[in-house]
mmCIF file with all atom_site columns, C-alpha atoms in Angstrom:
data_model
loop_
_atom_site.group_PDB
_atom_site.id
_atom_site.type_symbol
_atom_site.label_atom_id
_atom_site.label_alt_id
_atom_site.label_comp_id
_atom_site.label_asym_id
_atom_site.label_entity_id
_atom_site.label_seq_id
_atom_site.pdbx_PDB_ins_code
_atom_site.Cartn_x
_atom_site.Cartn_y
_atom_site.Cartn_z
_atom_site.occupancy
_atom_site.B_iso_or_equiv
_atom_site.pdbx_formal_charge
_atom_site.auth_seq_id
_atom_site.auth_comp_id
_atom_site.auth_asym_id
_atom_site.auth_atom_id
_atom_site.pdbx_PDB_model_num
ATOM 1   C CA . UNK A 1 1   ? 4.310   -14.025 -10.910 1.00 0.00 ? 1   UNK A CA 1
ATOM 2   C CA . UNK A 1 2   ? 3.128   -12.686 -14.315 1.00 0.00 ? 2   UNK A CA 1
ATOM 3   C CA . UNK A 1 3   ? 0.314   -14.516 -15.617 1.00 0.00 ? 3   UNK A CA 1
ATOM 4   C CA . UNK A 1 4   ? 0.829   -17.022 -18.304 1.00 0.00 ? 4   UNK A CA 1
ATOM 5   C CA . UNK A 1 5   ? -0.160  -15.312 -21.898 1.00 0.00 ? 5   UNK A CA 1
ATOM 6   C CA . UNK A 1 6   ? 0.156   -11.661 -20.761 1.00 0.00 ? 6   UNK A CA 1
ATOM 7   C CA . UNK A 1 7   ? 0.864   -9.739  -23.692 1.00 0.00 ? 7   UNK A CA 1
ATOM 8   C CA . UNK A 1 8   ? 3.983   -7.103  -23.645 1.00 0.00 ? 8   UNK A CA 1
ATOM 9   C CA . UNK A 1 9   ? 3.850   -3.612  -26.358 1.00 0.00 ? 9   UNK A CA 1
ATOM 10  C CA . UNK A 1 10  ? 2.372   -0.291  -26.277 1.00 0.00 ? 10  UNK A CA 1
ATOM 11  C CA . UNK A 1 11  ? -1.265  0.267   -27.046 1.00 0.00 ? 11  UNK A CA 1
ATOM 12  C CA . UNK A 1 12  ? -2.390  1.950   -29.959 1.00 0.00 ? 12  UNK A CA 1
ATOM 13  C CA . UNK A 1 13  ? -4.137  5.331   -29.927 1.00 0.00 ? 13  UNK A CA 1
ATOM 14  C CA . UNK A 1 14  ? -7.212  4.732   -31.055 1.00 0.00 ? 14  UNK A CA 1
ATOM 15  C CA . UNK A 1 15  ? -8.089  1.587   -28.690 1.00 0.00 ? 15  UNK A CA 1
ATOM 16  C CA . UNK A 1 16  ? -7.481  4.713   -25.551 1.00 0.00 ? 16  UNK A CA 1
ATOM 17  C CA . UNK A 1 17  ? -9.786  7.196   -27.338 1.00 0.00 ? 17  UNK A CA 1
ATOM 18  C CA . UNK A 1 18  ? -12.804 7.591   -25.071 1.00 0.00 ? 18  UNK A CA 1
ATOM 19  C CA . UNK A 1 19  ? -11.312 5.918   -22.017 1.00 0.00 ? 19  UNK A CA 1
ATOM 20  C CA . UNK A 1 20  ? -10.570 7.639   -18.718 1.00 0.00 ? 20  UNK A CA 1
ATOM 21  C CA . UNK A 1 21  ? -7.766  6.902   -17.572 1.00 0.00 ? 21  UNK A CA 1
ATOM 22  C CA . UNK A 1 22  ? -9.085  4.101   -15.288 1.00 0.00 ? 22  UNK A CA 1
ATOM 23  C CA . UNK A 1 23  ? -10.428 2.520   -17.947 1.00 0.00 ? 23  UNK A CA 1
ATOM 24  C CA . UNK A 1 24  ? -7.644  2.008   -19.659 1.00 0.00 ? 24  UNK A CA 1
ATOM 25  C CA . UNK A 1 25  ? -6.423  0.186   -17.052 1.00 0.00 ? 25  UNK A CA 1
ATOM 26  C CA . UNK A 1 26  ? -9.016  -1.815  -16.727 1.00 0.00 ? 26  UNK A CA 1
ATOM 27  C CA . UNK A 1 27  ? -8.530  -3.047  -20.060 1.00 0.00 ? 27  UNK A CA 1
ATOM 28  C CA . UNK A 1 28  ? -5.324  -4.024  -19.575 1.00 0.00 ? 28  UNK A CA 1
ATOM 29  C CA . UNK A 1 29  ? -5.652  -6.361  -16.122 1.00 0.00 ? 29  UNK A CA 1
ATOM 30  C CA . UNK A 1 30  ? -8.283  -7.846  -18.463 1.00 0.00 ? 30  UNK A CA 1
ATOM 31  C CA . UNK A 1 31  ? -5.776  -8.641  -20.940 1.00 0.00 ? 31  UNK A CA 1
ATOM 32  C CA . UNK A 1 32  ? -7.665  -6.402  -23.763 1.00 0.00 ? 32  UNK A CA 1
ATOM 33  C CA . UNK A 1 33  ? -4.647  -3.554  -23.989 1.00 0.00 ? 33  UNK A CA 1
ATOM 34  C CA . UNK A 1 34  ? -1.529  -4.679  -23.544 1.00 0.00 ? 34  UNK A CA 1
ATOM 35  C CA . UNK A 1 35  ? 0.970   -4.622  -20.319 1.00 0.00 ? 35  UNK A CA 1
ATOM 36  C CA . UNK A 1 36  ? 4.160   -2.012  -20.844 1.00 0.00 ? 36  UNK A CA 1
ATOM 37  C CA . UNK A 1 37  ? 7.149   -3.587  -21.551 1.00 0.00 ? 37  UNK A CA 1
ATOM 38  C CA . UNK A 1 38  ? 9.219   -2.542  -18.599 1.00 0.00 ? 38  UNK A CA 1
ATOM 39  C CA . UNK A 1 39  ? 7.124   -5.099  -16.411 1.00 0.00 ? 39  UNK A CA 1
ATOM 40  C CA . UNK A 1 40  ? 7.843   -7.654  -18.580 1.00 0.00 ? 40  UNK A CA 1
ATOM 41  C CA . UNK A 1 41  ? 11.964  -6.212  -17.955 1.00 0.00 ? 41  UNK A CA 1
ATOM 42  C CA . UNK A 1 42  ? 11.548  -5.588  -13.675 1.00 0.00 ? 42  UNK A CA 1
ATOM 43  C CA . UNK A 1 43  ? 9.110   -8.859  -13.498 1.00 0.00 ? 43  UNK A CA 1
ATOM 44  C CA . UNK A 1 44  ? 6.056   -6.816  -11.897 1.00 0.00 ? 44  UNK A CA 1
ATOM 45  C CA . UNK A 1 45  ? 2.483   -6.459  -13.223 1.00 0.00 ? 45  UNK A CA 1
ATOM 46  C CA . UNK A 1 46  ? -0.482  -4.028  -12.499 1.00 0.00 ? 46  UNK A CA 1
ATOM 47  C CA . UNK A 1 47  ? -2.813  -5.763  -9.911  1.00 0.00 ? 47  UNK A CA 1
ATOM 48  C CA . UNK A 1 48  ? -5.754  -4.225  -9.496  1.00 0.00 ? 48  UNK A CA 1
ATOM 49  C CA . UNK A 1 49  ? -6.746  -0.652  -9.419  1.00 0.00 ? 49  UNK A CA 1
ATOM 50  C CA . UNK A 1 50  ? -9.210  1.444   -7.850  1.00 0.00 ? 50  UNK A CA 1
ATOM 51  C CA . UNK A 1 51  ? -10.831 5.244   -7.711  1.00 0.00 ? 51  UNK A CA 1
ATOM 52  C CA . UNK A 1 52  ? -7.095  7.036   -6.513  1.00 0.00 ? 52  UNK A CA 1
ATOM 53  C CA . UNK A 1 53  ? -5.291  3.850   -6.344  1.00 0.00 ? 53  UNK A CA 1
ATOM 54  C CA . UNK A 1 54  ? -2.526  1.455   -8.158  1.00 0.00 ? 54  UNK A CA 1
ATOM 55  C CA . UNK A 1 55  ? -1.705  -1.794  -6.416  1.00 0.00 ? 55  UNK A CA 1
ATOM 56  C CA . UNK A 1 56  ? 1.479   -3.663  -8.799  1.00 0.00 ? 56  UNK A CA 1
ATOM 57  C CA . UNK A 1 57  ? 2.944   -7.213  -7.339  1.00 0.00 ? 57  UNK A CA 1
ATOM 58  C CA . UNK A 1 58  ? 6.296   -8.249  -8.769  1.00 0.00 ? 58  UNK A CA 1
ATOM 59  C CA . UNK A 1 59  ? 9.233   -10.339 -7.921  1.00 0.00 ? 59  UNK A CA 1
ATOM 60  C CA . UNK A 1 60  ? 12.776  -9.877  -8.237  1.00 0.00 ? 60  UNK A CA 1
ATOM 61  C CA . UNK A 1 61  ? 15.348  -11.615 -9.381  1.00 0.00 ? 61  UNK A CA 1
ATOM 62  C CA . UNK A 1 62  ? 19.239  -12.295 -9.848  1.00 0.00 ? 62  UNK A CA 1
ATOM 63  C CA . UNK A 1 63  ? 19.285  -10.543 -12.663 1.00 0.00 ? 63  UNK A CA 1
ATOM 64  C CA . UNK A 1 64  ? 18.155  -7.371  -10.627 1.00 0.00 ? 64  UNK A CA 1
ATOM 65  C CA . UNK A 1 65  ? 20.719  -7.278  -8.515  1.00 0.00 ? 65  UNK A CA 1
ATOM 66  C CA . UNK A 1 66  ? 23.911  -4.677  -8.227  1.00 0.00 ? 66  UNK A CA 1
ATOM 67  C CA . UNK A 1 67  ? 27.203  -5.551  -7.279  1.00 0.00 ? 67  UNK A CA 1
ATOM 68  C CA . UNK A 1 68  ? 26.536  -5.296  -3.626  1.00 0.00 ? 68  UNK A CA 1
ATOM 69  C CA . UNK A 1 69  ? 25.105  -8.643  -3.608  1.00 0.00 ? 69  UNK A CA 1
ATOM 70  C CA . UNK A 1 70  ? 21.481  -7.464  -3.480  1.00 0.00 ? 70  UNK A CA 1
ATOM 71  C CA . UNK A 1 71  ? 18.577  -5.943  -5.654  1.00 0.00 ? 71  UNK A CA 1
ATOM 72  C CA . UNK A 1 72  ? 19.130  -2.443  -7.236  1.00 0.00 ? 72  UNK A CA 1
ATOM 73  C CA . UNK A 1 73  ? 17.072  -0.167  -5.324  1.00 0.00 ? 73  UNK A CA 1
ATOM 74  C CA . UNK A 1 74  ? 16.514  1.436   -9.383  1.00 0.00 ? 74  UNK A CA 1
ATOM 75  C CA . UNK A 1 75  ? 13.516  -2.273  -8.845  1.00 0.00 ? 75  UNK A CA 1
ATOM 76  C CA . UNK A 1 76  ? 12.060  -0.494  -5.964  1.00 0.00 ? 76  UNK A CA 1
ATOM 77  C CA . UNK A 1 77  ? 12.007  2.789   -7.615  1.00 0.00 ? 77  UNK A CA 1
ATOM 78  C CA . UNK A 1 78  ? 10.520  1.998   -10.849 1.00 0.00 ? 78  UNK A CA 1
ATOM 79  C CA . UNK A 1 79  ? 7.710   -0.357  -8.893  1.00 0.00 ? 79  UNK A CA 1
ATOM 80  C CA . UNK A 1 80  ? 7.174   2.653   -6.820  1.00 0.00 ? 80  UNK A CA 1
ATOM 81  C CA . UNK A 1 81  ? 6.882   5.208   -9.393  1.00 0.00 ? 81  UNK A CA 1
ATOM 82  C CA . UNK A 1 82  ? 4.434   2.497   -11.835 1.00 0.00 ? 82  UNK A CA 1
ATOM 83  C CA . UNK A 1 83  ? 2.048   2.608   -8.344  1.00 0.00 ? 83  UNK A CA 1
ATOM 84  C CA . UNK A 1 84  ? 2.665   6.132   -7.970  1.00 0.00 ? 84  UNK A CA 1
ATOM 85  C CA . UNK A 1 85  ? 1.682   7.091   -11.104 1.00 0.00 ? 85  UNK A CA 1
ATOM 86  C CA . UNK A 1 86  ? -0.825  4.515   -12.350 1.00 0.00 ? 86  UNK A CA 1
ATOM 87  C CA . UNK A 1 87  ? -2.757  5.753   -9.299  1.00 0.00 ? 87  UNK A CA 1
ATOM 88  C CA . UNK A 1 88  ? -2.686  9.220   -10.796 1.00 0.00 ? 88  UNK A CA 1
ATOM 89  C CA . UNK A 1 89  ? -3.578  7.597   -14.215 1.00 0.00 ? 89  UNK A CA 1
ATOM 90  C CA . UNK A 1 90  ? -6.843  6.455   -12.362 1.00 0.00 ? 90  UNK A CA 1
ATOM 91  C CA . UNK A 1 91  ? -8.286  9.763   -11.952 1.00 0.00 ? 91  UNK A CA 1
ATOM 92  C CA . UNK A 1 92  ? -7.832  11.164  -15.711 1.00 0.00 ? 92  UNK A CA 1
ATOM 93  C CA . UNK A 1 93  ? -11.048 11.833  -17.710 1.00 0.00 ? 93  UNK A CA 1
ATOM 94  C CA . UNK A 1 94  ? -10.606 10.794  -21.255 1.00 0.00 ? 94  UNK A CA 1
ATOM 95  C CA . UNK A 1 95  ? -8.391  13.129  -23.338 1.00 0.00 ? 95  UNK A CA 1
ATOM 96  C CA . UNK A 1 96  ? -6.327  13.873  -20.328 1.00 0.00 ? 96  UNK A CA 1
ATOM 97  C CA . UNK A 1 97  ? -2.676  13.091  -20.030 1.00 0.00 ? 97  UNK A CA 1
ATOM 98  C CA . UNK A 1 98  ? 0.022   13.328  -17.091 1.00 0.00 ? 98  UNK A CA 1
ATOM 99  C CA . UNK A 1 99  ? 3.520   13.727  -16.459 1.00 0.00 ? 99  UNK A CA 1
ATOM 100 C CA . UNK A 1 100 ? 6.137   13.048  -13.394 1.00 0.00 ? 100 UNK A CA 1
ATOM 101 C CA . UNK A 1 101 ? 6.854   16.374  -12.141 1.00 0.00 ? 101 UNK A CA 1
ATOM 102 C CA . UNK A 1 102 ? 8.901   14.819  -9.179  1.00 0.00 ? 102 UNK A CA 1
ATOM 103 C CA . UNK A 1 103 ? 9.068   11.241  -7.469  1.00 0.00 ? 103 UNK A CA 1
ATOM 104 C CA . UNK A 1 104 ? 11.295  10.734  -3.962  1.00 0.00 ? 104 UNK A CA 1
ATOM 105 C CA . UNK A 1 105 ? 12.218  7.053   -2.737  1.00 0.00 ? 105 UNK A CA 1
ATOM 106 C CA . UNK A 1 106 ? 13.022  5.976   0.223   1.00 0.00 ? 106 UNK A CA 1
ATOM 107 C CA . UNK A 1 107 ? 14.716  2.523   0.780   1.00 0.00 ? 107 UNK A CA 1
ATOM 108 C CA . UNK A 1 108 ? 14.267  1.543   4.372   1.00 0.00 ? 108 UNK A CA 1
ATOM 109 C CA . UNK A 1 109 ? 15.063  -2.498  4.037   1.00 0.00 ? 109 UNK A CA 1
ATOM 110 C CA . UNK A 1 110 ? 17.638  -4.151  1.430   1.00 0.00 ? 110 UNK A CA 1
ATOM 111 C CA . UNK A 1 111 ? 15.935  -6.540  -1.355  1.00 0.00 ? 111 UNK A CA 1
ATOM 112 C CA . UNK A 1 112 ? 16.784  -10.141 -2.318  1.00 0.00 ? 112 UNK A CA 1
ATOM 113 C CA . UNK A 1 113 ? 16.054  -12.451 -4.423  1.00 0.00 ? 113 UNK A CA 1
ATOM 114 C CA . UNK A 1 114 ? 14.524  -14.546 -1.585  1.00 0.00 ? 114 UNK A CA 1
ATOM 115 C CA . UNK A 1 115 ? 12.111  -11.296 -0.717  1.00 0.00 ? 115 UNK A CA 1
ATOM 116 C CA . UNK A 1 116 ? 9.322   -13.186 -2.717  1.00 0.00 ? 116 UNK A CA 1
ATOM 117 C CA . UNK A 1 117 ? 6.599   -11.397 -4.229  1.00 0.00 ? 117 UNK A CA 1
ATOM 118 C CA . UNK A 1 118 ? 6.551   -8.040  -3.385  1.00 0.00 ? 118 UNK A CA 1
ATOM 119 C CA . UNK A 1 119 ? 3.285   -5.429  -3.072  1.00 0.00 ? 119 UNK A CA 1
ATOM 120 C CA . UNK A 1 120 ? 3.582   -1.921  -3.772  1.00 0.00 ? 120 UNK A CA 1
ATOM 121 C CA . UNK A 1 121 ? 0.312   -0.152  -2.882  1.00 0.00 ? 121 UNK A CA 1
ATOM 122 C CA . UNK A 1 122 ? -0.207  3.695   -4.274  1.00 0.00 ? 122 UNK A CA 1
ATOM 123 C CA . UNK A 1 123 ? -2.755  6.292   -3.579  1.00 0.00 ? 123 UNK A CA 1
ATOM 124 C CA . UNK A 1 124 ? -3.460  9.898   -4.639  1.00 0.00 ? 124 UNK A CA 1
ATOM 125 C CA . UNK A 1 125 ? -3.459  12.224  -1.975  1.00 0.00 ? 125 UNK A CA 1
ATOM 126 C CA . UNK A 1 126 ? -4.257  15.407  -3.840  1.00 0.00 ? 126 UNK A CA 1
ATOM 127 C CA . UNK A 1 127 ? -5.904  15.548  -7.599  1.00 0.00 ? 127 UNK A CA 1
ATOM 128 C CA . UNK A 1 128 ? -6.348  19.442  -8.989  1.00 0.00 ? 128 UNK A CA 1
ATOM 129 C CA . UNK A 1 129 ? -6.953  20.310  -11.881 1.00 0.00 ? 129 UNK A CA 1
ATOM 130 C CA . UNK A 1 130 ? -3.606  20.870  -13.171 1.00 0.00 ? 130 UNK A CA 1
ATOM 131 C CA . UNK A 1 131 ? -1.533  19.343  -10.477 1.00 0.00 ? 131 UNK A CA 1
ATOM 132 C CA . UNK A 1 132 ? -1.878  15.752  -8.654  1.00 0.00 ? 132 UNK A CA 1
ATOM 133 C CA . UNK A 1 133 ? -0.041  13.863  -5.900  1.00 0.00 ? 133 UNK A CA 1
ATOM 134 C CA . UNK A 1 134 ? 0.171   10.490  -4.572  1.00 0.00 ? 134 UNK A CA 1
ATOM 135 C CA . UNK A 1 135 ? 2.044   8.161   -1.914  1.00 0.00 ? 135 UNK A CA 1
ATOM 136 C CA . UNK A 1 136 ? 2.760   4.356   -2.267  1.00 0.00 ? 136 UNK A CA 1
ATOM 137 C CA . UNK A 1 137 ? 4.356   1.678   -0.194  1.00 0.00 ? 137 UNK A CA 1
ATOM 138 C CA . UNK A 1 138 ? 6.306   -1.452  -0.737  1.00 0.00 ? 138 UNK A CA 1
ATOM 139 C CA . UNK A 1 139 ? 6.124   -4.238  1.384   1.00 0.00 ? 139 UNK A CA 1
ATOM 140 C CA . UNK A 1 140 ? 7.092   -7.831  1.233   1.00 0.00 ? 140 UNK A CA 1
ATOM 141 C CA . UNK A 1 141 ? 4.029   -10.972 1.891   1.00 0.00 ? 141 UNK A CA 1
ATOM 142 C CA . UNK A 1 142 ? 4.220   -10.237 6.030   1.00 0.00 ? 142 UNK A CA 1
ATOM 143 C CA . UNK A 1 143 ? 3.591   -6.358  5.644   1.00 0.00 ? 143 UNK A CA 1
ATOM 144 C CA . UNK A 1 144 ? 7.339   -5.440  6.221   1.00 0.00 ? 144 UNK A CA 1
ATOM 145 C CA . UNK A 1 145 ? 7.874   -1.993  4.541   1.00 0.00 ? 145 UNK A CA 1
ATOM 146 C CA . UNK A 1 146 ? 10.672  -2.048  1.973   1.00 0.00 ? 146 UNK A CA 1
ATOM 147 C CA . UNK A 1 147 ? 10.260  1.093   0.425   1.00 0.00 ? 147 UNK A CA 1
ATOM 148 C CA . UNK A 1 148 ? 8.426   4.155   -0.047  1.00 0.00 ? 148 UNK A CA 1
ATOM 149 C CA . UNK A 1 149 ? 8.311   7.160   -2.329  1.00 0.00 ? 149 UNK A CA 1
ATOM 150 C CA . UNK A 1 150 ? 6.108   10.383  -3.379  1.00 0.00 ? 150 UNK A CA 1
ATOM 151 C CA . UNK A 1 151 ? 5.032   11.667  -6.680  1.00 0.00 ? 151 UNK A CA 1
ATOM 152 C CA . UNK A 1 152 ? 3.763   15.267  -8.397  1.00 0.00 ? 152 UNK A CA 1
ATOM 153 C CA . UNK A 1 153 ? 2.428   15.256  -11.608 1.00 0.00 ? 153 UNK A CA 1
ATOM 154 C CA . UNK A 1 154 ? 0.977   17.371  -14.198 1.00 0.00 ? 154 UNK A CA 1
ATOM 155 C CA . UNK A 1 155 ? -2.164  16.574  -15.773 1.00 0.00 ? 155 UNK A CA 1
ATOM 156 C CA . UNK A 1 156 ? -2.463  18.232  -19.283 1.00 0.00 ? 156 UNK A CA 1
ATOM 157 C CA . UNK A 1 157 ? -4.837  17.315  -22.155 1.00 0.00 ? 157 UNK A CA 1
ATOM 158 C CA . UNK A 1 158 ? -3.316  14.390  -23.600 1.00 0.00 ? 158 UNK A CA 1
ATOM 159 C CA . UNK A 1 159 ? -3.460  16.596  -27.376 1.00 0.00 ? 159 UNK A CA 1
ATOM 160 C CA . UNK A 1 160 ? -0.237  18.679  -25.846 1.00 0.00 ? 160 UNK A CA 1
ATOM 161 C CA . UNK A 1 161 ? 1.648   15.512  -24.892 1.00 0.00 ? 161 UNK A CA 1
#
């Protein structure tokens, strides 16, 4: 599921000055900036992104699951909020920053192992100037929904971070 040779770590300052926030993801589908390491952890990548929007495919696994025999819904929720907020991300001019404000999931189906690859789609549906908010979705290869979950978050200039 995640591509052969994708590199894992945080990228350094200076490679995001003068990026929007789009661009810096970009960057990183192209392999120039580094994925986060809690895709590497959950077994999900970015996708592709898009003016308002985050699209992340992962896969779970055993190792995901709780003791009810199936995936932690924690996998859906961290999916959803990467989507969520990547989407977000996509809208920041460079030298602006975000934060989650609030994020609400709803499970609607149980995960397994056997769910396959999974696509979580997210979109902003409002971007101010201080405040943004977006929507995403999770559904497995047929289009079944899994999960799905809202976001607020604060945009700031990334100097008060």
């Amino acid at each position: 599921m995640i591509p052969t040779g994708t590199r894992f770590g945080l990228a350094d300052r200076k490679d995001l000055q003068g990026l929007s926030g789009r661009q810096a993801l970009e960057k990183m589908l192209a392999g120039e900036l580094p994925a986060p390491p809690i895709c590497e952890v959950m077994n999900f990548i970015l996708h592709s992104v898009g003016d308002g929007e985050a699209c992340f495919m992962g896969t779970p696994g055993f190792s995901h699951y709780n003791p009810l025999g199936m995936v932690h819904g924690g996998w859906s929720a961290t999916i959803l909020d990467s989507a969520l907020g990547c989407a977000v991300h996509t809208t920041l001019a460079a030298g602006e920053g975000y934060t989650t404000l609030e994020f609400k999931v709803n499970i609607v189906r149980p995960v397994f192992e056997t769910s396959g690859t999974l696509i979580c789609e997210g979109k902003v549906t409002h971007r101010g100037k201080r405040i943004a908010t977006s929507e995403a979705t999770l559904k497995d290869a047929a289009g079944k929904l899994l999960a799905h979950g809202v976001e607020t978050c604060m945009i700031f200039p990334a100097g008060e971070a």
